Amino acid sequence: MAAKIALVTGSSGLIGSECVAFLDARGWRVHGVDNNMRRDFFGEHGDTTWNLERLRRETTSFEHHDLDIRDREGVARLFADERPELIVHAAAQPSHDLAASRPFDDFEVNAVGTLNLLEAARTQAPESPFVFLSTNKVYGDAPNELPLVELETRWDYADPDDYEGIDETCRVDMTMHSLFGASKLAADVLVQEYGRYFGMPTVCFRGGCLSGPRHSGAELHGFLAYLARAAAEGLTYRIFGYKGKQVRDNIHSYDVCTAVLAFAERPRSAAVYNLGGGRANSVSLVEAIARFEELLGTKLQTEYLDEARRGDHICYISDLARFRGDYPEWELSVSLDDLFEELAEAGRRFAGVAG
Ligand SMILES: NC(=O)c1ccc[n+]([C@@H]2O[C@H](COP(=O)([O-])OP(=O)(O)OC[C@H]3O[C@@H](n4cnc5c(N)ncnc54)[C@H](O)[C@@H]3O)[C@@H](O)[C@H]2O)c1
């Protein structure tokens, strides 16, 4: 039987590369699309060349395409040539903060690039599951309206009804998104629309913090990976407001892949799910710093700035109930402790401390 064909965008990035390796290991033929724009966005720390080289070494039927998803004709040609049976769209300008300084690049990559892919899929592969990596920033800062309580090392929800976190009914408008949140929301709504209007099997996974050792962590994106790297390399880490007690839920990129495959095997139309590490994998910034200091046996240099990042979440935990309800076979397999260990190891490697 011929191998099934997948197309993964952002294939040298964290989620894309994990999906390439994951699908390749399961016998898929995988076309990866990535132009290393992460380096252009974030400088040397964002360079993904090492990860592309690793994929080339470690996979058996992966083909890389140095293609920009803004290149509409190029995207259409690739779809016409390969007719993928699964599309995983993980290419993006992924930074909340960077977007304000590059508004056109942000919108053209995140929103228009997604439209290019959706249209190519509609004309060449309308039956193929289309998985979009969306973000919790589509909710803007509306999650900050929940009553919070300040604990010793973290903020938490004050109302027991909010314990499991934010679900998909959180409103998406009349809140501050950052330009990144706005461009991702445009893409998220387009992906839903290609599901509703055209009946295509599309899903938006609204990510909490997606993490893992394959992240080319940079100050402006890849919070835990960069933190580990800063601790290992002796860089100064800047904390923006909220006393460093802001909370994120973290999911290992491997567990994102199992969610993607669960959807691909039993797709629906216009699905929307929050996807993160949930309460079990939640951590505040100061808690994360303490853990890395312990694991790496070093003291992280920090600089505290009173002003929080605009539109930043104070306490964000993804409520996973909807996805778990529709895909009960899916479960988180990587604990927060294991994720920290993998990241500390990767931080050491980046710093050239380990062999
Ligand atoms: N990492 C997180 O914490 C997080 C959280 C929520 C949502 N997401 C979303 O998940 C997706 C994957 O995130 P990630 O952390 O793997 O990001 P990443 O930056 O590691 O990977 C994205 C990849 O896309 C590539 N890329 C950027 N612009 C491109 C273009 N125009 N054409 C082709 N390739 C291009 C980059 O070079 C990079 O390798 C993104 O859509 C992001 O918005 C990530």
mmCIF file of C-alpha atoms in Angstrom, residues 181-351:
data_model
loop_
_atom_site.group_PDB
_atom_site.id
_atom_site.type_symbol
_atom_site.label_atom_id
_atom_site.label_comp_id
_atom_site.label_asym_id
_atom_site.label_seq_id
_atom_site.Cartn_x
_atom_site.Cartn_y
_atom_site.Cartn_z
ATOM 1 C CA GLY A 181 -3.691 37.686 18.479
ATOM 2 C CA ALA A 182 -5.673 39.608 15.879
ATOM 3 C CA SER A 183 -3.914 38.007 12.896
ATOM 4 C CA LYS A 184 -4.255 34.542 14.442
ATOM 5 C CA LEU A 185 -7.926 35.176 15.166
ATOM 6 C CA ALA A 186 -8.445 36.140 11.514
ATOM 7 C CA ALA A 187 -6.839 32.825 10.542
ATOM 8 C CA ASP A 188 -8.791 30.890 13.188
ATOM 9 C CA VAL A 189 -12.111 32.236 11.891
ATOM 10 C CA LEU A 190 -11.091 31.470 8.287
ATOM 11 C CA VAL A 191 -10.230 27.888 9.227
ATOM 12 C CA GLN A 192 -13.609 27.530 10.929
ATOM 13 C CA GLU A 193 -15.329 29.043 7.903
ATOM 14 C CA TYR A 194 -13.730 26.574 5.471
ATOM 15 C CA GLY A 195 -15.194 23.913 7.753
ATOM 16 C CA ARG A 196 -18.663 25.455 8.098
ATOM 17 C CA TYR A 197 -19.151 27.018 4.685
ATOM 18 C CA PHE A 198 -17.356 24.450 2.527
ATOM 19 C CA GLY A 199 -17.818 21.415 4.785
ATOM 20 C CA MET A 200 -14.094 20.720 4.991
ATOM 21 C CA PRO A 201 -12.684 18.750 7.943
ATOM 22 C CA THR A 202 -10.926 21.612 9.732
ATOM 23 C CA VAL A 203 -9.834 22.134 13.298
ATOM 24 C CA CYS A 204 -8.357 25.010 15.269
ATOM 25 C CA PHE A 205 -6.258 23.938 18.221
ATOM 26 C CA ARG A 206 -6.015 27.003 20.428
ATOM 27 C CA GLY A 207 -2.694 26.398 22.093
ATOM 28 C CA GLY A 208 -1.660 27.284 25.607
ATOM 29 C CA CYS A 209 2.147 27.139 25.875
ATOM 30 C CA LEU A 210 3.468 24.514 23.472
ATOM 31 C CA SER A 211 6.941 23.439 24.417
ATOM 32 C CA GLY A 212 9.684 20.902 23.972
ATOM 33 C CA PRO A 213 13.395 20.498 23.365
ATOM 34 C CA ARG A 214 13.058 21.151 19.634
ATOM 35 C CA HIS A 215 12.139 24.773 20.246
ATOM 36 C CA SER A 216 14.632 27.345 19.025
ATOM 37 C CA GLY A 217 13.816 29.403 22.120
ATOM 38 C CA ALA A 218 14.161 33.174 21.772
ATOM 39 C CA GLU A 219 13.362 35.965 24.197
ATOM 40 C CA LEU A 220 10.264 36.918 22.252
ATOM 41 C CA HIS A 221 8.923 33.399 21.795
ATOM 42 C CA GLY A 222 9.239 29.983 23.376
ATOM 43 C CA PHE A 223 8.962 30.871 27.049
ATOM 44 C CA LEU A 224 10.161 27.687 28.758
ATOM 45 C CA ALA A 225 12.755 26.779 26.138
ATOM 46 C CA TYR A 226 14.246 30.256 26.305
ATOM 47 C CA LEU A 227 14.193 30.236 30.082
ATOM 48 C CA ALA A 228 16.170 26.993 30.145
ATOM 49 C CA ARG A 229 18.574 28.379 27.591
ATOM 50 C CA ALA A 230 19.008 31.640 29.511
ATOM 51 C CA ALA A 231 19.737 29.701 32.707
ATOM 52 C CA ALA A 232 22.229 27.414 30.961
ATOM 53 C CA GLU A 233 23.930 30.208 29.006
ATOM 54 C CA GLY A 234 24.000 32.719 31.867
ATOM 55 C CA LEU A 235 21.788 35.240 30.030
ATOM 56 C CA THR A 236 19.677 37.809 31.874
ATOM 57 C CA TYR A 237 15.975 36.923 31.792
ATOM 58 C CA ARG A 238 13.517 39.822 31.850
ATOM 59 C CA ILE A 239 10.282 39.436 33.801
ATOM 60 C CA PHE A 240 7.452 41.700 32.699
ATOM 61 C CA GLY A 241 5.083 42.596 35.527
ATOM 62 C CA TYR A 242 2.572 40.603 37.595
ATOM 63 C CA LYS A 243 5.385 39.960 40.110
ATOM 64 C CA GLY A 244 6.523 37.073 37.932
ATOM 65 C CA LYS A 245 3.563 35.086 39.183
ATOM 66 C CA GLN A 246 1.828 34.834 35.793
ATOM 67 C CA VAL A 247 0.700 31.279 35.072
ATOM 68 C CA ARG A 248 0.864 29.248 31.848
ATOM 69 C CA ASP A 249 -0.145 25.681 31.093
ATOM 70 C CA ASN A 250 2.454 23.774 29.140
ATOM 71 C CA ILE A 251 2.076 20.888 26.751
ATOM 72 C CA HIS A 252 4.909 18.894 25.233
ATOM 73 C CA SER A 253 5.002 19.012 21.445
ATOM 74 C CA TYR A 254 4.668 15.204 21.360
ATOM 75 C CA ASP A 255 1.257 15.454 23.003
ATOM 76 C CA VAL A 256 0.246 18.017 20.387
ATOM 77 C CA CYS A 257 1.091 15.419 17.719
ATOM 78 C CA THR A 258 -1.076 12.761 19.327
ATOM 79 C CA ALA A 259 -3.940 15.283 19.392
ATOM 80 C CA VAL A 260 -3.362 16.051 15.694
ATOM 81 C CA LEU A 261 -3.437 12.358 14.813
ATOM 82 C CA ALA A 262 -6.537 11.716 16.940
ATOM 83 C CA PHE A 263 -8.316 14.430 14.957
ATOM 84 C CA ALA A 264 -6.942 13.181 11.612
ATOM 85 C CA GLU A 265 -8.260 9.701 12.278
ATOM 86 C CA ARG A 266 -11.752 10.925 13.174
ATOM 87 C CA PRO A 267 -12.123 14.442 11.793
ATOM 88 C CA ARG A 268 -15.074 16.795 12.149
ATOM 89 C CA SER A 269 -15.878 20.052 10.425
ATOM 90 C CA ALA A 270 -15.100 23.459 11.918
ATOM 91 C CA ALA A 271 -13.884 22.011 15.204
ATOM 92 C CA VAL A 272 -12.346 24.293 17.833
ATOM 93 C CA TYR A 273 -10.447 23.021 20.858
ATOM 94 C CA ASN A 274 -8.299 24.520 23.543
ATOM 95 C CA LEU A 275 -5.101 22.515 23.782
ATOM 96 C CA GLY A 276 -2.529 22.952 26.518
ATOM 97 C CA GLY A 277 -1.127 21.156 29.495
ATOM 98 C CA GLY A 278 -4.149 21.856 31.675
ATOM 99 C CA ARG A 279 -3.936 22.478 35.379
ATOM 100 C CA ALA A 280 -1.582 19.544 35.988
ATOM 101 C CA ASN A 281 1.059 21.143 33.739
ATOM 102 C CA SER A 282 0.576 24.729 34.840
ATOM 103 C CA VAL A 283 3.432 26.737 36.267
ATOM 104 C CA SER A 284 4.161 30.355 37.111
ATOM 105 C CA LEU A 285 7.234 32.169 35.882
ATOM 106 C CA VAL A 286 8.888 32.304 39.293
ATOM 107 C CA GLU A 287 8.110 28.611 39.854
ATOM 108 C CA ALA A 288 9.622 27.777 36.472
ATOM 109 C CA ILE A 289 12.759 29.772 37.255
ATOM 110 C CA ALA A 290 13.177 27.938 40.568
ATOM 111 C CA ARG A 291 12.836 24.565 38.829
ATOM 112 C CA PHE A 292 15.416 25.336 36.173
ATOM 113 C CA GLU A 293 17.821 26.730 38.748
ATOM 114 C CA GLU A 294 17.542 23.469 40.617
ATOM 115 C CA LEU A 295 17.877 21.271 37.536
ATOM 116 C CA LEU A 296 20.792 23.228 36.091
ATOM 117 C CA GLY A 297 22.467 23.980 39.393
ATOM 118 C CA THR A 298 22.766 27.644 38.553
ATOM 119 C CA LYS A 299 21.315 30.988 39.574
ATOM 120 C CA LEU A 300 19.423 32.751 36.791
ATOM 121 C CA GLN A 301 20.098 36.478 36.350
ATOM 122 C CA THR A 302 16.752 38.232 36.185
ATOM 123 C CA GLU A 303 15.634 41.780 35.604
ATOM 124 C CA TYR A 304 12.178 42.767 36.781
ATOM 125 C CA LEU A 305 10.169 45.360 34.840
ATOM 126 C CA ASP A 306 7.014 46.709 36.454
ATOM 127 C CA GLU A 307 5.148 47.048 33.222
ATOM 128 C CA ALA A 308 3.437 43.871 32.020
ATOM 129 C CA ARG A 309 3.405 43.023 28.322
ATOM 130 C CA ARG A 310 0.312 44.576 26.732
ATOM 131 C CA GLY A 311 -2.606 42.146 26.578
ATOM 132 C CA ASP A 312 -0.617 39.476 28.449
ATOM 133 C CA HIS A 313 -2.503 36.796 30.353
ATOM 134 C CA ILE A 314 -2.158 36.805 34.126
ATOM 135 C CA CYS A 315 -3.363 33.259 34.711
ATOM 136 C CA TYR A 316 -4.112 31.066 31.725
ATOM 137 C CA ILE A 317 -4.951 27.391 32.048
ATOM 138 C CA SER A 318 -6.565 25.531 29.134
ATOM 139 C CA ASP A 319 -9.733 23.663 29.980
ATOM 140 C CA LEU A 320 -9.289 20.448 27.993
ATOM 141 C CA ALA A 321 -12.781 19.049 28.616
ATOM 142 C CA ARG A 322 -14.128 19.599 25.115
ATOM 143 C CA PHE A 323 -11.259 17.842 23.351
ATOM 144 C CA ARG A 324 -11.205 15.050 25.925
ATOM 145 C CA GLY A 325 -14.967 14.636 25.471
ATOM 146 C CA ASP A 326 -14.682 14.249 21.675
ATOM 147 C CA TYR A 327 -11.428 12.237 21.704
ATOM 148 C CA PRO A 328 -11.420 10.258 24.965
ATOM 149 C CA GLU A 329 -8.525 8.087 23.748
ATOM 150 C CA TRP A 330 -6.193 11.107 23.843
ATOM 151 C CA GLU A 331 -4.209 11.801 26.971
ATOM 152 C CA LEU A 332 -1.300 13.922 28.106
ATOM 153 C CA SER A 333 1.732 11.662 28.242
ATOM 154 C CA VAL A 334 4.494 14.073 29.298
ATOM 155 C CA SER A 335 4.382 15.468 32.818
ATOM 156 C CA LEU A 336 5.602 18.914 33.720
ATOM 157 C CA ASP A 337 8.615 17.397 35.515
ATOM 158 C CA ASP A 338 9.619 15.408 32.432
ATOM 159 C CA LEU A 339 9.161 18.448 30.222
ATOM 160 C CA PHE A 340 11.425 20.496 32.499
ATOM 161 C CA GLU A 341 14.087 17.826 32.435
ATOM 162 C CA GLU A 342 14.043 17.637 28.649
ATOM 163 C CA LEU A 343 14.224 21.417 28.393
ATOM 164 C CA ALA A 344 17.082 21.679 30.871
ATOM 165 C CA GLU A 345 18.976 19.107 28.844
ATOM 166 C CA ALA A 346 18.291 21.044 25.638
ATOM 167 C CA GLY A 347 19.346 24.288 27.365
ATOM 168 C CA ARG A 348 22.669 22.679 28.256
ATOM 169 C CA ARG A 349 23.099 21.490 24.687
ATOM 170 C CA PHE A 350 22.406 24.930 23.246
ATOM 171 C CA ALA A 351 24.888 26.391 25.687
#
